[in-house]
Coordinates of C-alpha atoms in Angstrom, one line a residue:
Chain A
M1 CA -0.6 -0.4 17.7
A2 CA 2.2 2.3 18.6
T3 CA 4.0 3.8 15.8
N4 CA 6.4 6.4 15.4
Y5 CA 8.0 8.5 12.9
T6 CA 9.9 10.6 15.2
Q7 CA 12.9 13.3 15.0
I8 CA 15.6 12.5 17.4
G9 CA 17.2 15.2 19.2
L10 CA 17.4 18.7 17.5
T11 CA 17.9 20.0 14.0
A12 CA 21.6 20.8 13.3
N13 CA 21.6 24.1 12.2
V14 CA 25.0 25.4 10.9
G15 CA 25.8 29.4 12.2
S16 CA 27.7 31.9 10.5
G17 CA 30.9 30.6 11.4
G18 CA 30.5 27.1 9.3
A19 CA 31.1 23.6 10.2
S20 CA 33.5 21.1 9.2
S21 CA 31.0 18.4 10.0
I22 CA 27.5 17.7 11.3
S23 CA 27.1 15.0 13.9
F24 CA 24.4 13.4 15.7
T25 CA 25.6 11.5 19.0
S26 CA 24.3 9.3 21.7
I27 CA 21.7 7.9 19.4
P28 CA 19.3 5.5 21.4
N29 CA 18.8 1.9 20.4
T30 CA 14.9 2.0 20.8
Y31 CA 14.3 2.4 17.2
T32 CA 14.3 0.2 14.2
D33 CA 15.5 2.5 11.2
L34 CA 17.0 5.7 10.7
I35 CA 16.5 8.7 8.2
V36 CA 18.7 11.3 7.9
K37 CA 17.5 14.3 5.9
V38 CA 20.1 16.9 5.0
S39 CA 20.2 20.1 3.6
T40 CA 23.7 21.4 3.1
R41 CA 25.9 23.5 1.1
W42 CA 29.9 23.5 0.8
D43 CA 32.3 26.3 0.8
S44 CA 34.4 24.4 -2.0
N45 CA 34.0 22.7 -5.3
S46 CA 36.4 19.5 -5.0
D47 CA 34.2 16.8 -4.8
G48 CA 30.7 15.8 -6.3
F49 CA 29.8 13.6 -3.2
S50 CA 28.8 14.1 0.5
Y51 CA 30.0 11.7 2.9
I52 CA 28.9 9.8 6.2
R53 CA 31.0 8.1 9.1
F54 CA 29.5 6.1 12.0
N55 CA 30.4 5.9 15.5
S56 CA 33.6 8.2 14.6
D57 CA 35.2 5.4 12.9
S58 CA 37.8 6.8 10.8
G59 CA 39.3 3.7 9.7
S60 CA 39.8 1.9 6.1
N61 CA 35.9 0.3 7.1
Y62 CA 33.5 1.6 4.7
S63 CA 32.6 0.8 1.2
Y64 CA 30.3 2.2 -1.3
R65 CA 28.7 2.1 -5.0
V66 CA 27.3 5.2 -6.4
L67 CA 25.2 5.9 -9.6
Y68 CA 25.3 9.5 -10.7
G69 CA 23.8 11.2 -13.4
D70 CA 25.8 14.3 -15.4
P71 CA 23.4 16.4 -17.2
Q72 CA 26.1 18.4 -18.6
T73 CA 27.1 15.4 -20.9
S74 CA 23.9 13.9 -20.8
S75 CA 25.3 10.7 -19.4
S76 CA 25.0 8.7 -16.3
G77 CA 28.0 6.9 -14.8
S78 CA 28.9 5.0 -11.6
V79 CA 32.0 4.6 -9.5
S80 CA 32.6 2.4 -6.2
S81 CA 35.3 2.2 -3.5
S82 CA 36.3 -0.1 -0.8
G83 CA 38.5 0.3 2.5
T84 CA 37.6 3.8 2.5
D85 CA 37.4 6.0 5.7
K86 CA 33.9 7.4 4.9
A87 CA 31.3 6.4 2.5
V88 CA 29.2 8.2 -0.2
S89 CA 26.0 9.2 1.3
G90 CA 24.5 11.4 -1.9
G91 CA 25.5 14.4 -4.0
S92 CA 26.8 17.8 -2.9
Q93 CA 26.1 21.4 -3.4
W94 CA 29.1 23.1 -4.7
A95 CA 30.1 26.5 -3.7
A96 CA 30.2 27.9 -7.4
W97 CA 26.6 26.9 -8.1
T98 CA 23.8 29.1 -7.7
S99 CA 23.8 31.2 -4.6
S100 CA 21.2 30.5 -1.5
T101 CA 20.9 27.0 -2.8
F102 CA 21.4 23.9 -0.7
G103 CA 21.4 19.9 -1.6
N104 CA 18.3 17.8 -0.6
M105 CA 19.7 14.2 0.6
E106 CA 17.9 11.4 2.6
I107 CA 20.0 8.6 4.0
Y108 CA 18.1 5.4 5.1
I109 CA 19.7 3.0 7.5
P110 CA 17.9 0.0 8.6
N111 CA 18.4 -2.1 11.6
Y112 CA 21.1 0.4 12.8
A113 CA 20.6 -1.1 16.4
G114 CA 21.4 -4.5 15.3
S115 CA 24.1 -6.7 15.6
T116 CA 24.4 -7.5 11.7
Y117 CA 27.0 -5.5 9.4
K118 CA 25.7 -2.1 8.6
S119 CA 23.9 -1.0 5.0
F120 CA 22.4 1.8 3.9
S121 CA 20.7 3.7 1.1
G122 CA 21.4 7.3 0.1
D123 CA 20.3 9.5 -2.4
G124 CA 21.1 13.1 -2.6
V125 CA 21.1 16.2 -5.1
G126 CA 22.8 19.5 -5.6
E127 CA 21.3 22.2 -7.6
N128 CA 22.3 24.9 -10.0
N129 CA 20.6 27.3 -12.5
A130 CA 22.9 25.9 -15.2
T131 CA 23.7 22.3 -16.6
Q132 CA 26.2 21.2 -13.9
T133 CA 25.0 19.3 -10.8
Y134 CA 25.2 15.8 -10.1
P135 CA 22.1 13.5 -9.1
V136 CA 23.6 10.6 -6.8
L137 CA 22.3 7.2 -5.5
S138 CA 24.5 5.7 -2.9
A139 CA 24.7 2.1 -1.9
G140 CA 27.0 2.1 1.1
Y141 CA 28.3 -0.3 3.8
W142 CA 30.4 0.0 7.2
N143 CA 32.1 -2.8 8.2
S144 CA 31.1 -3.1 11.8
T145 CA 28.4 -4.9 13.6
S146 CA 28.2 -2.5 16.3
A147 CA 25.0 -0.7 17.1
I148 CA 25.3 2.5 15.5
T149 CA 25.4 5.5 18.1
S150 CA 26.7 8.2 16.2
I151 CA 26.4 9.7 12.6
T152 CA 28.9 12.2 11.1
L153 CA 28.1 13.7 7.8
L154 CA 31.1 15.6 6.2
Q155 CA 32.8 16.5 2.9
A156 CA 36.1 15.6 1.5
S157 CA 37.4 18.9 2.0
G158 CA 35.9 22.3 3.3
A159 CA 33.0 23.1 5.5
F160 CA 29.6 23.5 5.6
V161 CA 28.2 26.9 5.1
Q162 CA 25.7 28.9 7.5
Y163 CA 22.2 27.6 7.2
S164 CA 23.3 24.2 6.5
T165 CA 20.6 21.8 8.2
A166 CA 20.5 18.1 9.1
S167 CA 17.7 16.2 10.7
L168 CA 17.7 12.5 12.2
Y169 CA 14.5 10.6 12.6
G170 CA 13.8 7.2 14.0
I171 CA 11.4 4.5 12.8
L172 CA 9.9 2.0 14.9
K173 CA 8.6 -1.2 13.8
S174 CA 5.5 -2.9 15.1
Chain B
M1 CA -4.5 -9.8 36.5
I2 CA -6.0 -9.4 33.0
A3 CA -9.2 -9.8 34.4
N4 CA -8.8 -6.9 36.8
Q5 CA -7.5 -4.7 34.1
V6 CA -10.7 -5.4 32.0
A7 CA -12.8 -4.7 35.0
G8 CA -11.0 -1.4 35.4
F9 CA -11.8 -0.3 31.9
L10 CA -15.3 -1.3 31.9
G11 CA -15.4 0.8 35.1
I12 CA -14.4 3.9 33.3
G13 CA -15.5 3.4 29.7
A14 CA -13.5 2.9 26.8
P15 CA -9.9 1.9 26.9
P16 CA -7.6 4.6 26.9
A17 CA -6.0 5.1 23.1
P18 CA -2.5 4.1 22.8
S19 CA -0.1 7.0 22.8
F20 CA 2.3 7.3 20.1
T21 CA 4.1 10.1 18.3
S22 CA 4.5 10.8 14.8
D23 CA 6.4 13.6 13.3
Y24 CA 5.1 12.7 9.8
E25 CA 1.6 13.9 9.1
S26 CA -0.9 14.0 6.2
I27 CA -1.7 17.7 5.5
A28 CA -3.9 17.5 2.4
T29 CA -5.3 15.2 -0.5
V30 CA -6.4 15.5 -4.3
N31 CA -8.4 12.9 -5.8
V32 CA -9.2 13.7 -9.4
G33 CA -12.9 12.7 -10.3
A34 CA -14.6 12.1 -13.3
G35 CA -14.5 15.7 -14.5
S36 CA -10.9 15.9 -14.4
A37 CA -8.7 18.6 -13.3
S38 CA -6.6 21.1 -15.2
T39 CA -4.4 21.7 -12.3
I40 CA -3.5 20.3 -8.8
T41 CA -3.1 22.7 -6.0
F42 CA -1.8 22.5 -2.6
S43 CA -2.5 25.9 -1.0
S44 CA -2.4 27.6 2.5
I45 CA 0.4 25.2 3.4
P46 CA 1.5 25.9 7.0
S47 CA 5.0 26.6 7.7
T48 CA 5.0 24.7 10.9
Y49 CA 6.7 21.9 9.6
K50 CA 10.3 21.1 8.6
H51 CA 10.0 19.2 5.4
L52 CA 7.1 18.5 2.9
Q53 CA 6.8 15.3 0.7
V54 CA 4.3 14.6 -2.2
R55 CA 3.2 11.3 -3.0
L56 CA 1.2 10.8 -6.4
I57 CA 0.2 8.6 -9.4
G58 CA -1.0 10.8 -12.3
K59 CA -2.3 10.3 -15.7
D60 CA -3.2 13.1 -18.2
G61 CA -5.1 13.4 -21.3
R62 CA -2.3 14.2 -23.8
A63 CA -2.5 11.7 -26.7
L64 CA 0.6 9.9 -26.3
N65 CA 1.3 7.3 -23.6
R66 CA 3.4 9.6 -21.5
D67 CA 3.7 13.1 -20.4
N68 CA 5.9 15.2 -18.2
M69 CA 4.3 17.2 -15.5
K70 CA 5.0 20.7 -14.3
M71 CA 5.7 21.8 -10.8
Q72 CA 5.5 25.6 -9.6
F73 CA 5.7 27.3 -5.8
N74 CA 3.8 30.1 -4.8
S75 CA 2.1 30.7 -8.1
D76 CA 5.5 31.9 -9.5
T77 CA 5.5 31.3 -13.4
G78 CA 8.5 33.2 -13.9
A79 CA 11.9 31.8 -15.2
N80 CA 13.0 31.2 -11.8
Y81 CA 13.6 27.4 -11.8
A82 CA 16.1 24.8 -13.0
W83 CA 15.8 20.8 -12.8
H84 CA 18.2 17.9 -13.7
S85 CA 17.7 14.1 -13.9
A86 CA 19.5 10.8 -14.0
S87 CA 17.2 8.7 -15.8
G88 CA 17.0 5.1 -17.3
D89 CA 14.4 3.7 -20.6
G90 CA 15.1 0.0 -20.0
S91 CA 17.9 0.2 -22.4
S92 CA 20.3 2.9 -21.4
A93 CA 21.0 5.1 -18.7
S94 CA 21.4 9.0 -19.3
A95 CA 20.9 12.4 -17.8
S96 CA 19.6 15.7 -18.5
G97 CA 18.9 19.5 -17.2
T98 CA 17.5 22.8 -18.0
A99 CA 18.1 26.2 -16.4
G100 CA 16.2 29.1 -16.3
D101 CA 12.7 27.3 -17.0
N102 CA 9.4 28.7 -16.0
F103 CA 8.5 25.5 -13.9
V104 CA 10.3 22.2 -12.2
S105 CA 9.8 19.6 -14.9
L106 CA 9.0 16.2 -13.6
Y107 CA 9.2 13.1 -15.6
R108 CA 6.6 11.2 -16.2
I109 CA 2.9 10.6 -15.7
S110 CA 1.1 8.5 -18.1
G111 CA -0.9 9.9 -20.8
N112 CA -4.4 9.1 -22.4
S113 CA -2.8 6.9 -25.1
S114 CA -1.3 4.5 -22.5
A115 CA -3.2 1.3 -21.4
D116 CA -6.2 1.7 -19.2
N117 CA -5.3 1.7 -15.6
T118 CA -1.5 2.7 -15.9
F119 CA -0.5 5.7 -14.2
G120 CA 2.8 7.1 -13.5
A121 CA 4.1 7.4 -9.8
M122 CA 6.2 10.0 -8.0
I123 CA 7.4 11.0 -4.4
I124 CA 8.7 14.3 -4.1
D125 CA 10.8 15.6 -1.0
I126 CA 11.2 19.2 -0.4
L127 CA 13.6 20.1 2.4
D128 CA 13.3 23.1 4.5
Y129 CA 10.6 24.3 2.7
A130 CA 9.8 27.2 5.1
N131 CA 13.2 28.3 5.5
T132 CA 13.5 31.9 4.3
S133 CA 17.2 32.0 3.9
K134 CA 17.2 29.3 1.4
Y135 CA 16.2 28.7 -2.3
K136 CA 14.3 25.7 -2.2
T137 CA 15.5 22.3 -3.8
S138 CA 13.4 19.4 -4.5
R139 CA 14.4 15.9 -4.9
T140 CA 12.3 13.3 -6.9
L141 CA 12.1 9.6 -7.5
A142 CA 9.8 8.7 -10.5
G143 CA 8.7 6.0 -12.5
L144 CA 6.4 5.1 -15.3
D145 CA 6.1 1.5 -16.4
L146 CA 3.5 0.5 -19.4
N147 CA 4.7 -3.1 -19.5
G148 CA 5.9 -2.3 -23.0
S149 CA 7.9 0.2 -22.1
G150 CA 9.2 1.9 -18.8
E151 CA 11.2 4.9 -17.4
I152 CA 12.8 5.7 -14.0
Y153 CA 14.0 8.7 -13.0
F154 CA 16.0 10.5 -10.1
Q155 CA 15.6 14.3 -10.3
S156 CA 16.2 17.5 -8.5
G157 CA 14.3 21.0 -8.9
L158 CA 15.3 24.4 -7.7
W159 CA 13.2 27.1 -7.2
Q160 CA 15.1 30.3 -6.8
N161 CA 13.1 32.2 -4.2
T162 CA 13.6 32.2 -0.6
S163 CA 9.9 32.7 0.4
A164 CA 8.5 29.8 2.7
I165 CA 6.7 27.7 0.3
S166 CA 2.8 28.3 0.9
T167 CA 1.5 27.1 -2.4
I168 CA 2.4 24.1 -4.7
T169 CA 0.9 23.6 -8.3
F170 CA 0.9 20.7 -10.5
T171 CA 0.1 20.7 -14.3
P172 CA 0.1 18.4 -16.9
G173 CA 3.1 19.1 -19.1
N174 CA 1.0 19.8 -22.3
T175 CA -2.2 21.5 -22.3
T176 CA -4.5 19.0 -21.1
N177 CA -6.1 17.7 -17.7
F178 CA -5.1 15.4 -15.1
L179 CA -7.7 12.5 -15.6
Q180 CA -9.8 10.5 -13.1
Y181 CA -8.3 8.4 -10.4
S182 CA -4.9 10.7 -10.2
H183 CA -4.2 10.9 -6.8
F184 CA -1.8 13.4 -5.0
A185 CA -1.1 13.3 -1.3
L186 CA 0.8 16.1 0.7
Y187 CA 2.6 15.0 3.8
G188 CA 4.5 17.3 6.4
V189 CA 7.7 16.2 8.5
K190 CA 8.4 17.9 11.6
Chain C
M1 CA -8.5 5.6 18.4
A2 CA -6.3 8.2 16.7
T3 CA -4.8 6.8 13.3
A4 CA -1.2 7.4 12.6
T5 CA -0.3 8.6 9.2
Y6 CA 3.0 6.6 8.9
E7 CA 2.3 3.4 10.9
A8 CA 4.2 0.0 11.3
I9 CA 2.0 -2.7 10.3
A10 CA 4.1 -6.1 10.6
T11 CA 7.7 -7.1 10.8
Q12 CA 9.6 -10.4 9.9
T13 CA 12.9 -11.5 11.2
L14 CA 14.4 -14.5 10.1
V15 CA 15.4 -17.4 12.7
G16 CA 17.1 -19.6 10.3
S17 CA 17.1 -19.2 6.3
A18 CA 13.9 -18.9 4.2
A19 CA 13.5 -18.8 0.4
T20 CA 10.4 -16.4 0.7
V21 CA 8.9 -14.2 3.4
T22 CA 5.2 -13.2 3.1
F23 CA 3.2 -10.3 4.3
S24 CA -0.5 -11.4 4.3
S25 CA -4.0 -10.1 5.4
I26 CA -2.8 -6.6 4.5
A27 CA -5.7 -3.7 5.3
S28 CA -6.8 -1.6 2.6
T29 CA -6.9 1.5 5.1
Y30 CA -3.5 2.9 3.9
T31 CA -2.9 4.8 0.8
D32 CA 0.7 3.5 0.4
L33 CA 2.6 1.0 1.5
V34 CA 6.4 0.9 2.3
L35 CA 8.3 -2.3 2.6
V36 CA 11.9 -2.2 4.1
A37 CA 14.1 -5.2 3.5
S38 CA 17.6 -5.3 5.3
N39 CA 18.9 -9.0 4.4
G40 CA 21.4 -11.2 3.0
T41 CA 21.3 -14.4 1.3
T42 CA 22.6 -18.0 1.8
S43 CA 24.6 -18.1 -1.4
G44 CA 26.0 -14.6 -1.4
S45 CA 24.4 -13.8 -4.2
V46 CA 21.8 -10.9 -5.0
S47 CA 18.3 -11.2 -6.3
T48 CA 15.1 -10.6 -4.9
T49 CA 11.9 -10.4 -6.8
L50 CA 8.3 -10.0 -5.3
R51 CA 4.5 -11.2 -6.2
V52 CA 1.6 -9.7 -4.7
N53 CA -1.7 -11.4 -4.0
G54 CA -0.1 -14.8 -5.3
D55 CA -0.3 -14.0 -8.6
S56 CA 2.3 -16.1 -10.7
G57 CA 1.0 -14.7 -14.0
S58 CA 2.7 -13.0 -16.3
N59 CA 1.2 -9.6 -15.2
Y60 CA 4.6 -8.1 -14.0
S61 CA 7.1 -5.7 -15.5
T62 CA 10.2 -3.7 -14.2
T63 CA 12.4 -1.2 -15.7
S64 CA 15.4 -0.5 -13.7
L65 CA 18.5 2.3 -13.5
E66 CA 21.5 0.9 -11.5
G67 CA 25.4 1.8 -10.7
N68 CA 27.4 -1.2 -10.5
G69 CA 30.6 0.8 -9.5
S70 CA 31.8 0.8 -13.1
S71 CA 29.0 1.9 -15.2
A72 CA 25.2 2.9 -15.3
T73 CA 22.8 0.6 -16.9
S74 CA 19.0 0.4 -17.5
Q75 CA 17.2 -2.7 -18.3
R76 CA 13.5 -3.9 -18.7
Q77 CA 11.5 -6.9 -18.5
S78 CA 7.7 -7.2 -19.5
N79 CA 5.2 -9.7 -19.4
A80 CA 7.0 -11.5 -16.4
D81 CA 5.8 -13.8 -13.7
K82 CA 7.5 -11.8 -10.9
A83 CA 8.6 -8.2 -10.4
Y84 CA 12.5 -7.6 -9.9
I85 CA 13.2 -5.4 -6.8
V86 CA 17.4 -6.0 -6.2
G87 CA 20.1 -7.3 -8.7
F88 CA 18.1 -7.6 -12.1
Q89 CA 21.1 -9.9 -13.0
A90 CA 22.2 -11.8 -10.2
A91 CA 25.3 -10.9 -8.9
S92 CA 27.6 -12.0 -5.9
Y93 CA 27.5 -9.8 -2.8
S94 CA 28.3 -11.0 0.6
S95 CA 27.1 -8.2 2.7
P96 CA 23.6 -7.2 3.5
Y97 CA 21.8 -5.5 1.2
I98 CA 18.6 -3.0 1.3
S99 CA 15.5 -2.6 -0.5
I100 CA 13.1 0.2 0.2
I101 CA 9.6 -0.7 -1.9
N102 CA 6.8 1.8 -2.3
F103 CA 3.5 0.3 -3.4
M104 CA 1.7 3.6 -4.6
N105 CA -2.3 3.6 -3.9
Y106 CA -1.9 0.0 -3.4
A107 CA -5.5 -0.5 -2.4
N108 CA -7.1 1.6 -5.3
T109 CA -9.1 -0.6 -7.4
S110 CA -9.2 1.7 -10.5
V111 CA -5.7 1.5 -11.2
Y112 CA -2.9 -0.8 -11.9
K113 CA -0.4 -0.9 -9.3
T114 CA 3.1 1.0 -9.7
F115 CA 6.3 0.2 -7.2
L116 CA 9.0 2.5 -7.0
S117 CA 11.9 1.2 -5.0
R118 CA 15.6 2.2 -4.1
S119 CA 18.2 -0.6 -3.2
S120 CA 22.0 -0.6 -2.0
S121 CA 23.6 -4.1 -3.1
N122 CA 26.2 -4.6 -5.2
A123 CA 24.7 -1.8 -7.1
A124 CA 22.9 1.5 -6.4
S125 CA 19.7 1.0 -7.9
T126 CA 16.3 2.3 -8.4
Y127 CA 13.3 0.2 -10.1
V128 CA 9.7 1.1 -11.1
N129 CA 7.2 -2.2 -11.4
L130 CA 3.8 -2.4 -12.8
W131 CA 1.5 -5.3 -11.5
R132 CA -1.3 -5.5 -14.3
S133 CA -4.3 -5.8 -11.9
T134 CA -6.7 -3.3 -10.1
S135 CA -7.4 -5.5 -7.4
A136 CA -6.1 -4.3 -4.0
I137 CA -2.8 -5.7 -2.7
T138 CA -3.8 -8.0 0.1
S139 CA -0.3 -10.2 0.4
I140 CA 3.2 -9.4 -0.7
E141 CA 5.6 -12.2 -1.0
L142 CA 9.4 -11.6 -1.3
T143 CA 11.5 -14.4 -2.9
A144 CA 15.3 -14.6 -2.7
T145 CA 15.6 -16.0 -6.4
G146 CA 17.9 -19.1 -6.6
T147 CA 18.9 -19.0 -3.1
N148 CA 17.4 -18.2 0.3
F149 CA 17.3 -15.2 2.5
S150 CA 19.7 -15.5 5.4
T151 CA 19.1 -15.8 9.2
G152 CA 18.6 -12.3 10.7
S153 CA 17.3 -10.7 7.7
T154 CA 14.7 -8.2 8.6
F155 CA 11.8 -7.1 6.6
T156 CA 9.0 -4.6 7.7
L157 CA 6.0 -3.3 6.2
Y158 CA 4.7 0.2 6.9
G159 CA 1.4 1.9 5.7
I160 CA 1.0 5.8 4.9
K161 CA -2.3 7.1 5.2
A162 CA -3.6 10.2 3.5
E163 CA -6.5 12.5 5.0

């Protein structure tokens, strides 16, 4: 049977000017699931999380639950929020951490084109040649039954730096 | 209509293979045989993919029921690695990390004292592995369940080198060998 | 016929609610299986378990790592008659939840079977399970424990084939 694990569109590559966000638009509804693979770095240090929005919706339509590790304190923790204007997708890569180092994150969005409310699973890490970093698992939710046609990756503040990349893949069911 | 289509196929030979596209491809596989293996190495990895994924089950000859595993790139054994994890052992959640290490330490595979047939499992993702403007970051989901005990890990690793990864070497955490039926598979994502 | 590395095997979308969803007659031609479930339940509780090959014996164990929004916890269960994938402790959650379950070396008849999964529900979670059998997995049954999967729930099984 036919099968697809296919990159959709071009990889987003952030140039020398940086980028406040990375977006994939005009996502076709012909796949079953979406996977976003993200390798990014910030120019700030204000938040341990990376974020995601769908269909340019910046209303209070997101919620999330997060599991994170804190190697500095040898502990793990969890936070949540609802009615937010974006959802946590994974961990982040701070500007203060080891240079030339970029985070590694994957976001899995099943049934993105269906008519049910949208949930996703994210896992993302930043790295650092020191003990401070935050591996993150995220359970996210977008309170909309619309098909996802665009995805925006962003931070709480600051911008993605040069060489940050993101790739979008479509998975097709039988 | 169907009969006409069948006749057409019979006229030209075997039906054409269905067309498909897949940007997820198998690159190489290692199955450890009866002779065991001191290391598992993927070499000559082409730079033509965008990302790599390793999927494995592993067991080594350490005289305990579990062991960590070392991951190194391009035969670099210098203190150029760091690694961090969030973990659960069935009773509590914790986290750990190390900087300036000689490998990325991955938790866990099973050791020789574990029940027969039990193996640890890992899925390792390395994004932008051939990007020469970046150090290399790995992300790993790993788990070992021995029925009487278990551990689950969500881990990260850093290799402080901008070279494209052309070799990945796995070694048991303590001087021993990988045991038979350990299975390592390398995949590339375009 | 060319063989894809990452291949969709089967999909089930519920028309009406159901207590269980089963994939059967799974071929042994792949290396790993990946099952993606995107579902809700009729009661609003979250607890998905699985069995393989119809085995209801005490041959499963589970270790979890979960963050429920207030704390990170880890739990275990040994010698159980099912493996837990989501909601080790059943909880209320009215939104769709997701499970991505990796069955590692599922057809390898020399090893017990280890499952690695992550899920998004009332908690961000990751699980490892063990099925103490060397048999190749030929069927997978998911159960909404104490409730039913709701209409529109989808379950897709993929195979990954190493060269």
